[in-house]
Structure formats: C-alpha cells, structure tokens
Amino acid sequence: MTQTQNKAVVTVVIVPRESFNMFRQVAERIYAVTSPIFNMLIMEGHAPSNRRRELEDFTSSHPNCKIIYSERWKYPHEMVNNAIPLINTKYAVFIDNDVEVLEGWLENLVRTAEEKKAHCVHPIYLTVKLSDPSRKIHIAEGKFYREKRGDQWYIDTVACYSGVSLEDYPDKIAKESDFFEWHTVMFSKELLERVGLLDDLNVAEHLDYALRIHQAGYKIWLEPKAVVAYDYGRIWELRGTDREYLIWRWDVD
C-alpha cells in the first residue's frame, strides 16, 4: 500500500499499554486493512531490543511511519503527552499496542468526525480477540451518571452493552457518548491543543480527559461502524520483560 504525506489526514499513534510483544503485529494490521489516509508514530517506550529491531525493520519499508524512542520505561499517558506536540495532521488517533482493528475502523471514525463536526470520536471496543466468534463487547457508548450529595458531586460510569455480542448491538448510527477508552480514540488537533496534556493522575485518565473535553465545550461521539478489539485475558500469558513492564506499569509489585 503506497502512502504519501499530502494524503494523510490522521496521525495514528501507537502507545504501549502494558506489554511490547504485539507491537509489530498491531502496526502491520493497521497498514493491511486501512486506507492510505494516515501517517504513523510508534512510541517505542523503551521496548526490549528484539522488539525494537522488529519495529525498525517494519519502519524501513514504511516511510510514513516514525519511531519515537524512550530512554526509560514510561507510563502510557506520558507517551501520549510526548506525542501530542508532534501531531501535524487534522486528526490524531491514539491506539494501544495490543489492539486489533477491524476493516473500516479509521475511515468510519474520520467520516463521523467530518459529518458531525466532531472533535472526539471513539469506536466500539471488544473484549476478546478478533478471532473469537463471540465478538463480545467491552464498551460501546460510555455514560456518566451524576449525583450531588451536599456540596460534592459524585459521578458513576456505565459501560453500555458490556458483555453483549457485537452482532446484537442495536444499530450502526453514530451517537453521543460521555467517555471513551484509551484503547483507541480519535481527537482533532484543535481539541488536543485546547484541552492540553494529560495529568499525572491515576488509572482513570480516560474519565478525567473526557470530563475536561466536556468542560471545554466539545462533544464525544461513538461510531459503531468502527470496531477494535483488546483481549483482556492475554495478561495471564505475559512473560519476561512484558510481565515486568505490566507489573511496573500498574504498580502491583
């Protein structure tokens, strides 16, 4: 697939989530099933040397793909923050390095952004491998439920359609959503510049950033025709450096 920079409307940023062993596989699939409308940044995250060599071999044949190296392990939000100043396209997609994408994922995100004039669009997230016939949903649209108790507000979150098969999701119509997951999400460059960098907060950075998006006056949209998958069970198979990074990243030692 031939790509040129003047065609790119999106920068796809691959960010380590909790391991490194699917890095190249994720990048290869994106190129294999996606139209040539993107450039790619790979946030290397101080990956093991064998994974780094795999990425360097991959980028050698993809001139619109660039590796951003790290001298130490970093948390995902740090690498998102490192990438934001490098965005030079209308949109940016942040995708974890253990996510599989379905055909049409990026094209549908972009189309919804253009049609709805949306500055944040996310896909349906599956919680199984793409090869799993159940196609079980992790979350479709996210919902906030707010309650004021005294002088404080309490917010509860609901992952709509969690556990439901993708084929049983009721429609393919884009709709507003209260929050997204960092597994995969697309922002406009305008939004990123206005809302700014992620805070050194906690594991709920997706909720914090979603609230900041709403506070800035932007809406979040779900595009059901865009689908990605993350296998939650894969963490039990991680070994070596991948397992060490997982423990460090979640601070569970």
PDB file of C-alpha atoms in Angstrom:
ATOM      1  CA  MET A   1       0.000   0.000   0.000  1.00  0.00           C
ATOM      2  CA  THR A   2       1.564   3.316  -1.072  1.00  0.00           C
ATOM      3  CA  GLN A   3       1.037   6.347   1.117  1.00  0.00           C
ATOM      4  CA  THR A   4       2.154   9.922   0.788  1.00  0.00           C
ATOM      5  CA  GLN A   5       2.141  12.585   3.429  1.00  0.00           C
ATOM      6  CA  ASN A   6      -0.038  15.000   1.487  1.00  0.00           C
ATOM      7  CA  LYS A   7      -2.869  12.444   1.658  1.00  0.00           C
ATOM      8  CA  ALA A   8      -2.665  11.973   5.405  1.00  0.00           C
ATOM      9  CA  VAL A   9      -5.484  13.469   7.451  1.00  0.00           C
ATOM     10  CA  VAL A  10      -4.744  11.385  10.550  1.00  0.00           C
ATOM     11  CA  THR A  11      -1.679  10.585  12.607  1.00  0.00           C
ATOM     12  CA  VAL A  12      -2.018   7.116  14.112  1.00  0.00           C
ATOM     13  CA  VAL A  13      -0.033   6.981  17.356  1.00  0.00           C
ATOM     14  CA  ILE A  14       0.694   3.516  18.751  1.00  0.00           C
ATOM     15  CA  VAL A  15       1.317   3.621  22.500  1.00  0.00           C
ATOM     16  CA  PRO A  16       2.479   0.770  24.768  1.00  0.00           C
ATOM     17  CA  ARG A  17      -0.268  -0.156  27.200  1.00  0.00           C
ATOM     18  CA  GLU A  18       1.175  -2.887  29.410  1.00  0.00           C
ATOM     19  CA  SER A  19       3.433  -5.020  27.184  1.00  0.00           C
ATOM     20  CA  PHE A  20       5.510  -4.965  23.995  1.00  0.00           C
ATOM     21  CA  ASN A  21       5.001  -8.344  22.326  1.00  0.00           C
ATOM     22  CA  MET A  22       2.215  -7.317  19.904  1.00  0.00           C
ATOM     23  CA  PHE A  23       3.836  -4.067  18.736  1.00  0.00           C
ATOM     24  CA  ARG A  24       4.715  -5.093  15.182  1.00  0.00           C
ATOM     25  CA  GLN A  25       1.558  -7.183  14.736  1.00  0.00           C
ATOM     26  CA  VAL A  26      -0.611  -4.181  15.595  1.00  0.00           C
ATOM     27  CA  ALA A  27       1.245  -1.891  13.187  1.00  0.00           C
ATOM     28  CA  GLU A  28       1.159  -4.452  10.369  1.00  0.00           C
ATOM     29  CA  ARG A  29      -2.584  -4.986  10.686  1.00  0.00           C
ATOM     30  CA  ILE A  30      -3.294  -1.261  10.636  1.00  0.00           C
ATOM     31  CA  TYR A  31      -1.434  -0.922   7.336  1.00  0.00           C
ATOM     32  CA  ALA A  32      -3.037  -4.073   5.942  1.00  0.00           C
ATOM     33  CA  VAL A  33      -6.690  -3.106   6.482  1.00  0.00           C
ATOM     34  CA  THR A  34      -6.681   0.713   6.457  1.00  0.00           C
ATOM     35  CA  SER A  35      -6.934   3.180   3.573  1.00  0.00           C
ATOM     36  CA  PRO A  36      -3.823   5.325   2.931  1.00  0.00           C
ATOM     37  CA  ILE A  37      -5.087   8.359   4.845  1.00  0.00           C
ATOM     38  CA  PHE A  38      -2.655   8.281   7.760  1.00  0.00           C
ATOM     39  CA  ASN A  39       0.876   8.713   8.972  1.00  0.00           C
ATOM     40  CA  MET A  40       2.080   6.678  11.927  1.00  0.00           C
ATOM     41  CA  LEU A  41       4.087   7.419  15.054  1.00  0.00           C
ATOM     42  CA  ILE A  42       5.258   4.493  17.161  1.00  0.00           C
ATOM     43  CA  MET A  43       6.007   5.454  20.765  1.00  0.00           C
ATOM     44  CA  GLU A  44       8.650   2.821  21.394  1.00  0.00           C
ATOM     45  CA  GLY A  45       8.512   3.081  25.200  1.00  0.00           C
ATOM     46  CA  HIS A  46      11.977   1.571  25.805  1.00  0.00           C
ATOM     47  CA  ALA A  47      10.906  -1.794  24.426  1.00  0.00           C
ATOM     48  CA  PRO A  48      13.201  -4.836  24.610  1.00  0.00           C
ATOM     49  CA  SER A  49      15.920  -4.857  21.951  1.00  0.00           C
ATOM     50  CA  ASN A  50      14.300  -7.646  19.918  1.00  0.00           C
ATOM     51  CA  ARG A  51      11.008  -5.732  19.746  1.00  0.00           C
ATOM     52  CA  ARG A  52      12.870  -2.563  18.847  1.00  0.00           C
ATOM     53  CA  ARG A  53      14.586  -4.350  15.961  1.00  0.00           C
ATOM     54  CA  GLU A  54      11.214  -5.631  14.747  1.00  0.00           C
ATOM     55  CA  LEU A  55       9.867  -2.083  14.718  1.00  0.00           C
ATOM     56  CA  GLU A  56      12.935  -0.747  12.928  1.00  0.00           C
ATOM     57  CA  ASP A  57      12.618  -3.456  10.295  1.00  0.00           C
ATOM     58  CA  PHE A  58       8.946  -2.572   9.864  1.00  0.00           C
ATOM     59  CA  THR A  59       9.508   1.169   9.519  1.00  0.00           C
ATOM     60  CA  SER A  60      12.288   0.632   6.976  1.00  0.00           C
ATOM     61  CA  SER A  61       9.615  -0.288   4.427  1.00  0.00           C
ATOM     62  CA  HIS A  62       7.031   2.292   5.558  1.00  0.00           C
ATOM     63  CA  PRO A  63       8.410   5.803   5.020  1.00  0.00           C
ATOM     64  CA  ASN A  64       5.393   7.483   6.632  1.00  0.00           C
ATOM     65  CA  CYS A  65       5.991   5.609   9.899  1.00  0.00           C
ATOM     66  CA  LYS A  66       8.376   7.022  12.507  1.00  0.00           C
ATOM     67  CA  ILE A  67       9.616   5.590  15.793  1.00  0.00           C
ATOM     68  CA  ILE A  68       9.850   7.897  18.815  1.00  0.00           C
ATOM     69  CA  TYR A  69      12.352   6.324  21.210  1.00  0.00           C
ATOM     70  CA  SER A  70      12.371   6.443  25.009  1.00  0.00           C
ATOM     71  CA  GLU A  71      15.398   6.134  27.271  1.00  0.00           C
ATOM     72  CA  ARG A  72      13.342   4.559  30.057  1.00  0.00           C
ATOM     73  CA  TRP A  73      10.017   2.887  30.640  1.00  0.00           C
ATOM     74  CA  LYS A  74       7.161   5.351  30.590  1.00  0.00           C
ATOM     75  CA  TYR A  75       3.507   5.283  31.534  1.00  0.00           C
ATOM     76  CA  PRO A  76       1.049   5.414  28.633  1.00  0.00           C
ATOM     77  CA  HIS A  77      -0.132   8.930  29.484  1.00  0.00           C
ATOM     78  CA  GLU A  78       3.482  10.158  29.377  1.00  0.00           C
ATOM     79  CA  MET A  79       3.874   8.829  25.849  1.00  0.00           C
ATOM     80  CA  VAL A  80       0.570  10.372  24.773  1.00  0.00           C
ATOM     81  CA  ASN A  81       1.851  13.692  26.092  1.00  0.00           C
ATOM     82  CA  ASN A  82       5.145  13.224  24.232  1.00  0.00           C
ATOM     83  CA  ALA A  83       3.226  12.594  21.001  1.00  0.00           C
ATOM     84  CA  ILE A  84       0.753  15.478  21.145  1.00  0.00           C
ATOM     85  CA  PRO A  85       3.279  18.191  20.114  1.00  0.00           C
ATOM     86  CA  LEU A  86       4.307  16.032  17.129  1.00  0.00           C
ATOM     87  CA  ILE A  87       0.830  15.924  15.555  1.00  0.00           C
ATOM     88  CA  ASN A  88       0.725  17.802  12.227  1.00  0.00           C
ATOM     89  CA  THR A  89      -2.497  16.399  10.763  1.00  0.00           C
ATOM     90  CA  LYS A  90      -6.135  17.389  11.269  1.00  0.00           C
ATOM     91  CA  TYR A  91      -6.780  14.358  13.475  1.00  0.00           C
ATOM     92  CA  ALA A  92      -4.810  12.037  15.723  1.00  0.00           C
ATOM     93  CA  VAL A  93      -5.718   8.512  16.781  1.00  0.00           C
ATOM     94  CA  PHE A  94      -4.155   7.055  19.895  1.00  0.00           C
ATOM     95  CA  ILE A  95      -4.206   3.263  19.877  1.00  0.00           C
ATOM     96  CA  ASP A  96      -2.698   0.816  22.345  1.00  0.00           C
ATOM     97  CA  ASN A  97      -0.045  -1.578  21.096  1.00  0.00           C
ATOM     98  CA  ASP A  98      -2.190  -4.621  21.900  1.00  0.00           C
ATOM     99  CA  VAL A  99      -5.306  -3.671  19.926  1.00  0.00           C
ATOM    100  CA  GLU A 100      -6.578  -5.370  16.761  1.00  0.00           C
ATOM    101  CA  VAL A 101      -8.587  -3.262  14.315  1.00  0.00           C
ATOM    102  CA  LEU A 102     -11.444  -4.293  12.037  1.00  0.00           C
ATOM    103  CA  GLU A 103     -11.625  -3.153   8.432  1.00  0.00           C
ATOM    104  CA  GLY A 104     -13.117   0.321   8.117  1.00  0.00           C
ATOM    105  CA  TRP A 105     -12.205   1.374  11.635  1.00  0.00           C
ATOM    106  CA  LEU A 106     -10.301   4.549  10.754  1.00  0.00           C
ATOM    107  CA  GLU A 107     -12.317   5.519   7.702  1.00  0.00           C
ATOM    108  CA  ASN A 108     -15.512   5.417   9.777  1.00  0.00           C
ATOM    109  CA  LEU A 109     -14.009   7.453  12.608  1.00  0.00           C
ATOM    110  CA  VAL A 110     -12.910  10.147  10.164  1.00  0.00           C
ATOM    111  CA  ARG A 111     -16.215  10.179   8.305  1.00  0.00           C
ATOM    112  CA  THR A 112     -18.160  10.684  11.529  1.00  0.00           C
ATOM    113  CA  ALA A 113     -15.814  13.460  12.614  1.00  0.00           C
ATOM    114  CA  GLU A 114     -16.337  15.229   9.302  1.00  0.00           C
ATOM    115  CA  GLU A 115     -20.111  14.708   9.129  1.00  0.00           C
ATOM    116  CA  LYS A 116     -20.809  15.593  12.766  1.00  0.00           C
ATOM    117  CA  LYS A 117     -18.047  18.190  13.005  1.00  0.00           C
ATOM    118  CA  ALA A 118     -16.907  16.135  15.972  1.00  0.00           C
ATOM    119  CA  HIS A 119     -13.587  16.616  17.707  1.00  0.00           C
ATOM    120  CA  CYS A 120     -13.544  13.306  19.603  1.00  0.00           C
ATOM    121  CA  VAL A 121     -14.787  10.008  18.161  1.00  0.00           C
ATOM    122  CA  HIS A 122     -14.301   6.511  19.518  1.00  0.00           C
ATOM    123  CA  PRO A 123     -15.115   3.002  18.249  1.00  0.00           C
ATOM    124  CA  ILE A 124     -16.872   0.068  19.854  1.00  0.00           C
ATOM    125  CA  TYR A 125     -14.349  -1.842  21.957  1.00  0.00           C
ATOM    126  CA  LEU A 126     -14.433  -5.635  22.039  1.00  0.00           C
ATOM    127  CA  THR A 127     -13.002  -7.568  24.966  1.00  0.00           C
ATOM    128  CA  VAL A 128     -11.860 -10.649  23.040  1.00  0.00           C
ATOM    129  CA  LYS A 129      -9.528 -11.459  20.162  1.00  0.00           C
ATOM    130  CA  LEU A 130     -10.849 -10.729  16.700  1.00  0.00           C
ATOM    131  CA  SER A 131     -10.757 -14.455  16.021  1.00  0.00           C
ATOM    132  CA  ASP A 132     -13.193 -15.108  18.886  1.00  0.00           C
ATOM    133  CA  PRO A 133     -16.629 -15.723  17.307  1.00  0.00           C
ATOM    134  CA  SER A 134     -18.426 -14.281  20.342  1.00  0.00           C
ATOM    135  CA  ARG A 135     -17.291 -10.743  19.413  1.00  0.00           C
ATOM    136  CA  LYS A 136     -18.113  -9.758  22.995  1.00  0.00           C
ATOM    137  CA  ILE A 137     -18.320  -6.001  23.629  1.00  0.00           C
ATOM    138  CA  HIS A 138     -16.302  -4.349  26.379  1.00  0.00           C
ATOM    139  CA  ILE A 139     -17.959  -0.974  25.915  1.00  0.00           C
ATOM    140  CA  ALA A 140     -19.958   0.809  23.247  1.00  0.00           C
ATOM    141  CA  GLU A 141     -21.068   4.252  24.395  1.00  0.00           C
ATOM    142  CA  GLY A 142     -19.940   5.358  27.840  1.00  0.00           C
ATOM    143  CA  LYS A 143     -22.394   7.063  30.172  1.00  0.00           C
ATOM    144  CA  PHE A 144     -21.879   9.346  33.183  1.00  0.00           C
ATOM    145  CA  TYR A 145     -24.457   9.461  35.956  1.00  0.00           C
ATOM    146  CA  ARG A 146     -24.049  12.467  38.229  1.00  0.00           C
ATOM    147  CA  GLU A 147     -25.459  12.922  41.717  1.00  0.00           C
ATOM    148  CA  LYS A 148     -24.965  15.856  44.079  1.00  0.00           C
ATOM    149  CA  ARG A 149     -24.562  14.988  47.745  1.00  0.00           C
ATOM    150  CA  GLY A 150     -24.254  18.073  49.851  1.00  0.00           C
ATOM    151  CA  ASP A 151     -21.617  20.271  48.271  1.00  0.00           C
ATOM    152  CA  GLN A 152     -19.957  17.428  46.342  1.00  0.00           C
ATOM    153  CA  TRP A 153     -20.721  15.780  43.024  1.00  0.00           C
ATOM    154  CA  TYR A 154     -20.436  12.017  42.581  1.00  0.00           C
ATOM    155  CA  ILE A 155     -20.076  10.503  39.129  1.00  0.00           C
ATOM    156  CA  ASP A 156     -20.787   6.890  38.287  1.00  0.00           C
ATOM    157  CA  THR A 157     -19.886   5.353  34.938  1.00  0.00           C
ATOM    158  CA  VAL A 158     -21.667   2.745  32.859  1.00  0.00           C
ATOM    159  CA  ALA A 159     -20.069   0.788  30.020  1.00  0.00           C
ATOM    160  CA  CYS A 160     -23.113   0.346  27.804  1.00  0.00           C
ATOM    161  CA  TYR A 161     -23.629  -3.056  26.130  1.00  0.00           C
ATOM    162  CA  SER A 162     -20.764  -4.627  28.065  1.00  0.00           C
ATOM    163  CA  GLY A 163     -20.864  -8.394  27.550  1.00  0.00           C
ATOM    164  CA  VAL A 164     -23.223  -8.175  24.569  1.00  0.00           C
ATOM    165  CA  SER A 165     -22.217  -9.707  21.234  1.00  0.00           C
ATOM    166  CA  LEU A 166     -21.320  -7.195  18.538  1.00  0.00           C
ATOM    167  CA  GLU A 167     -23.972  -8.647  16.228  1.00  0.00           C
ATOM    168  CA  ASP A 168     -26.599  -7.863  18.880  1.00  0.00           C
ATOM    169  CA  TYR A 169     -25.686  -4.188  19.119  1.00  0.00           C
ATOM    170  CA  PRO A 170     -28.939  -2.495  18.038  1.00  0.00           C
ATOM    171  CA  ASP A 171     -27.820  -0.103  15.301  1.00  0.00           C
ATOM    172  CA  LYS A 172     -24.952   1.362  13.300  1.00  0.00           C
ATOM    173  CA  ILE A 173     -25.818   5.015  13.940  1.00  0.00           C
ATOM    174  CA  ALA A 174     -23.257   7.444  15.355  1.00  0.00           C
ATOM    175  CA  LYS A 175     -24.348   8.822  18.716  1.00  0.00           C
ATOM    176  CA  GLU A 176     -23.044  10.954  21.548  1.00  0.00           C
ATOM    177  CA  SER A 177     -21.046   9.260  24.285  1.00  0.00           C
ATOM    178  CA  ASP A 178     -19.912  10.593  27.653  1.00  0.00           C
ATOM    179  CA  PHE A 179     -16.485   8.967  27.710  1.00  0.00           C
ATOM    180  CA  PHE A 180     -14.082   6.780  25.735  1.00  0.00           C
ATOM    181  CA  GLU A 181     -11.279   4.311  26.404  1.00  0.00           C
ATOM    182  CA  TRP A 182      -7.658   4.989  25.533  1.00  0.00           C
ATOM    183  CA  HIS A 183      -7.545   1.586  23.786  1.00  0.00           C
ATOM    184  CA  THR A 184      -8.426   3.605  20.663  1.00  0.00           C
ATOM    185  CA  VAL A 185      -9.728   7.158  20.368  1.00  0.00           C
ATOM    186  CA  MET A 186      -9.518   9.910  17.752  1.00  0.00           C
ATOM    187  CA  PHE A 187      -9.175  13.622  18.529  1.00  0.00           C
ATOM    188  CA  SER A 188      -8.888  16.698  16.382  1.00  0.00           C
ATOM    189  CA  LYS A 189      -5.632  18.610  16.613  1.00  0.00           C
ATOM    190  CA  GLU A 190      -7.738  21.591  17.682  1.00  0.00           C
ATOM    191  CA  LEU A 191      -9.095  19.715  20.695  1.00  0.00           C
ATOM    192  CA  LEU A 192      -5.670  18.464  21.745  1.00  0.00           C
ATOM    193  CA  GLU A 193      -4.256  21.977  21.620  1.00  0.00           C
ATOM    194  CA  ARG A 194      -7.150  23.407  23.621  1.00  0.00           C
ATOM    195  CA  VAL A 195      -7.648  20.684  26.232  1.00  0.00           C
ATOM    196  CA  GLY A 196      -3.933  20.078  26.585  1.00  0.00           C
ATOM    197  CA  LEU A 197      -1.801  17.319  28.046  1.00  0.00           C
ATOM    198  CA  LEU A 198      -2.936  14.507  30.311  1.00  0.00           C
ATOM    199  CA  ASP A 199      -2.484  14.947  34.044  1.00  0.00           C
ATOM    200  CA  ASP A 200      -0.304  12.684  36.176  1.00  0.00           C
ATOM    201  CA  LEU A 201      -3.496  11.436  37.764  1.00  0.00           C
ATOM    202  CA  ASN A 202      -4.330   7.759  38.147  1.00  0.00           C
ATOM    203  CA  VAL A 203      -5.666   4.822  36.138  1.00  0.00           C
ATOM    204  CA  ALA A 204      -8.827   6.824  35.346  1.00  0.00           C
ATOM    205  CA  GLU A 205      -7.136   9.185  32.908  1.00  0.00           C
ATOM    206  CA  HIS A 206      -9.798   8.372  30.299  1.00  0.00           C
ATOM    207  CA  LEU A 207     -12.529   9.698  32.588  1.00  0.00           C
ATOM    208  CA  ASP A 208     -10.522  12.754  33.597  1.00  0.00           C
ATOM    209  CA  TYR A 209      -9.773  13.678  29.991  1.00  0.00           C
ATOM    210  CA  ALA A 210     -13.391  13.065  28.960  1.00  0.00           C
ATOM    211  CA  LEU A 211     -14.595  15.458  31.666  1.00  0.00           C
ATOM    212  CA  ARG A 212     -12.073  18.052  30.505  1.00  0.00           C
ATOM    213  CA  ILE A 213     -13.326  17.636  26.931  1.00  0.00           C
ATOM    214  CA  HIS A 214     -16.897  18.318  28.029  1.00  0.00           C
ATOM    215  CA  GLN A 215     -15.738  21.250  30.151  1.00  0.00           C
ATOM    216  CA  ALA A 216     -14.038  22.744  27.086  1.00  0.00           C
ATOM    217  CA  GLY A 217     -17.338  22.611  25.192  1.00  0.00           C
ATOM    218  CA  TYR A 218     -16.648  19.632  22.930  1.00  0.00           C
ATOM    219  CA  LYS A 219     -18.780  16.527  22.444  1.00  0.00           C
ATOM    220  CA  ILE A 220     -17.651  12.911  22.347  1.00  0.00           C
ATOM    221  CA  TRP A 221     -19.134  10.614  19.710  1.00  0.00           C
ATOM    222  CA  LEU A 222     -19.348   6.846  19.314  1.00  0.00           C
ATOM    223  CA  GLU A 223     -19.090   5.459  15.783  1.00  0.00           C
ATOM    224  CA  PRO A 224     -20.469   1.875  15.942  1.00  0.00           C
ATOM    225  CA  LYS A 225     -19.178   1.011  12.465  1.00  0.00           C
ATOM    226  CA  ALA A 226     -15.648   1.417  13.805  1.00  0.00           C
ATOM    227  CA  VAL A 227     -14.649  -1.619  15.875  1.00  0.00           C
ATOM    228  CA  VAL A 228     -11.434  -2.581  17.653  1.00  0.00           C
ATOM    229  CA  ALA A 229     -10.568  -5.492  19.932  1.00  0.00           C
ATOM    230  CA  TYR A 230      -8.443  -5.972  23.033  1.00  0.00           C
ATOM    231  CA  ASP A 231      -8.171  -9.425  24.607  1.00  0.00           C
ATOM    232  CA  TYR A 232      -8.307  -8.913  28.367  1.00  0.00           C
ATOM    233  CA  GLY A 233      -7.211 -12.479  29.035  1.00  0.00           C
ATOM    234  CA  ARG A 234      -3.829 -12.003  27.376  1.00  0.00           C
ATOM    235  CA  ILE A 235      -2.199 -10.540  30.506  1.00  0.00           C
ATOM    236  CA  TRP A 236      -2.026 -14.017  32.057  1.00  0.00           C
ATOM    237  CA  GLU A 237       0.195 -15.169  29.195  1.00  0.00           C
ATOM    238  CA  LEU A 238       2.787 -12.390  29.516  1.00  0.00           C
ATOM    239  CA  ARG A 239       6.316 -13.480  30.425  1.00  0.00           C
ATOM    240  CA  GLY A 240       9.757 -11.924  30.829  1.00  0.00           C
ATOM    241  CA  THR A 241      10.064  -8.204  30.157  1.00  0.00           C
ATOM    242  CA  ASP A 242       6.409  -7.986  29.175  1.00  0.00           C
ATOM    243  CA  ARG A 243       5.351  -9.244  32.589  1.00  0.00           C
ATOM    244  CA  GLU A 244       7.869  -6.977  34.327  1.00  0.00           C
ATOM    245  CA  TYR A 245       6.539  -3.941  32.457  1.00  0.00           C
ATOM    246  CA  LEU A 246       2.951  -4.953  33.245  1.00  0.00           C
ATOM    247  CA  ILE A 247       3.736  -5.087  36.975  1.00  0.00           C
ATOM    248  CA  TRP A 248       5.658  -1.796  36.862  1.00  0.00           C
ATOM    249  CA  ARG A 249       3.008  -0.025  34.787  1.00  0.00           C
ATOM    250  CA  TRP A 250       0.143  -0.988  37.135  1.00  0.00           C
ATOM    251  CA  ASP A 251       2.318  -0.710  40.268  1.00  0.00           C
ATOM    252  CA  VAL A 252       1.270  -4.108  41.589  1.00  0.00           C
ATOM    253  CA  ASP A 253       4.572  -5.366  42.982  1.00  0.00           C
TER     254      ASP A 253
END
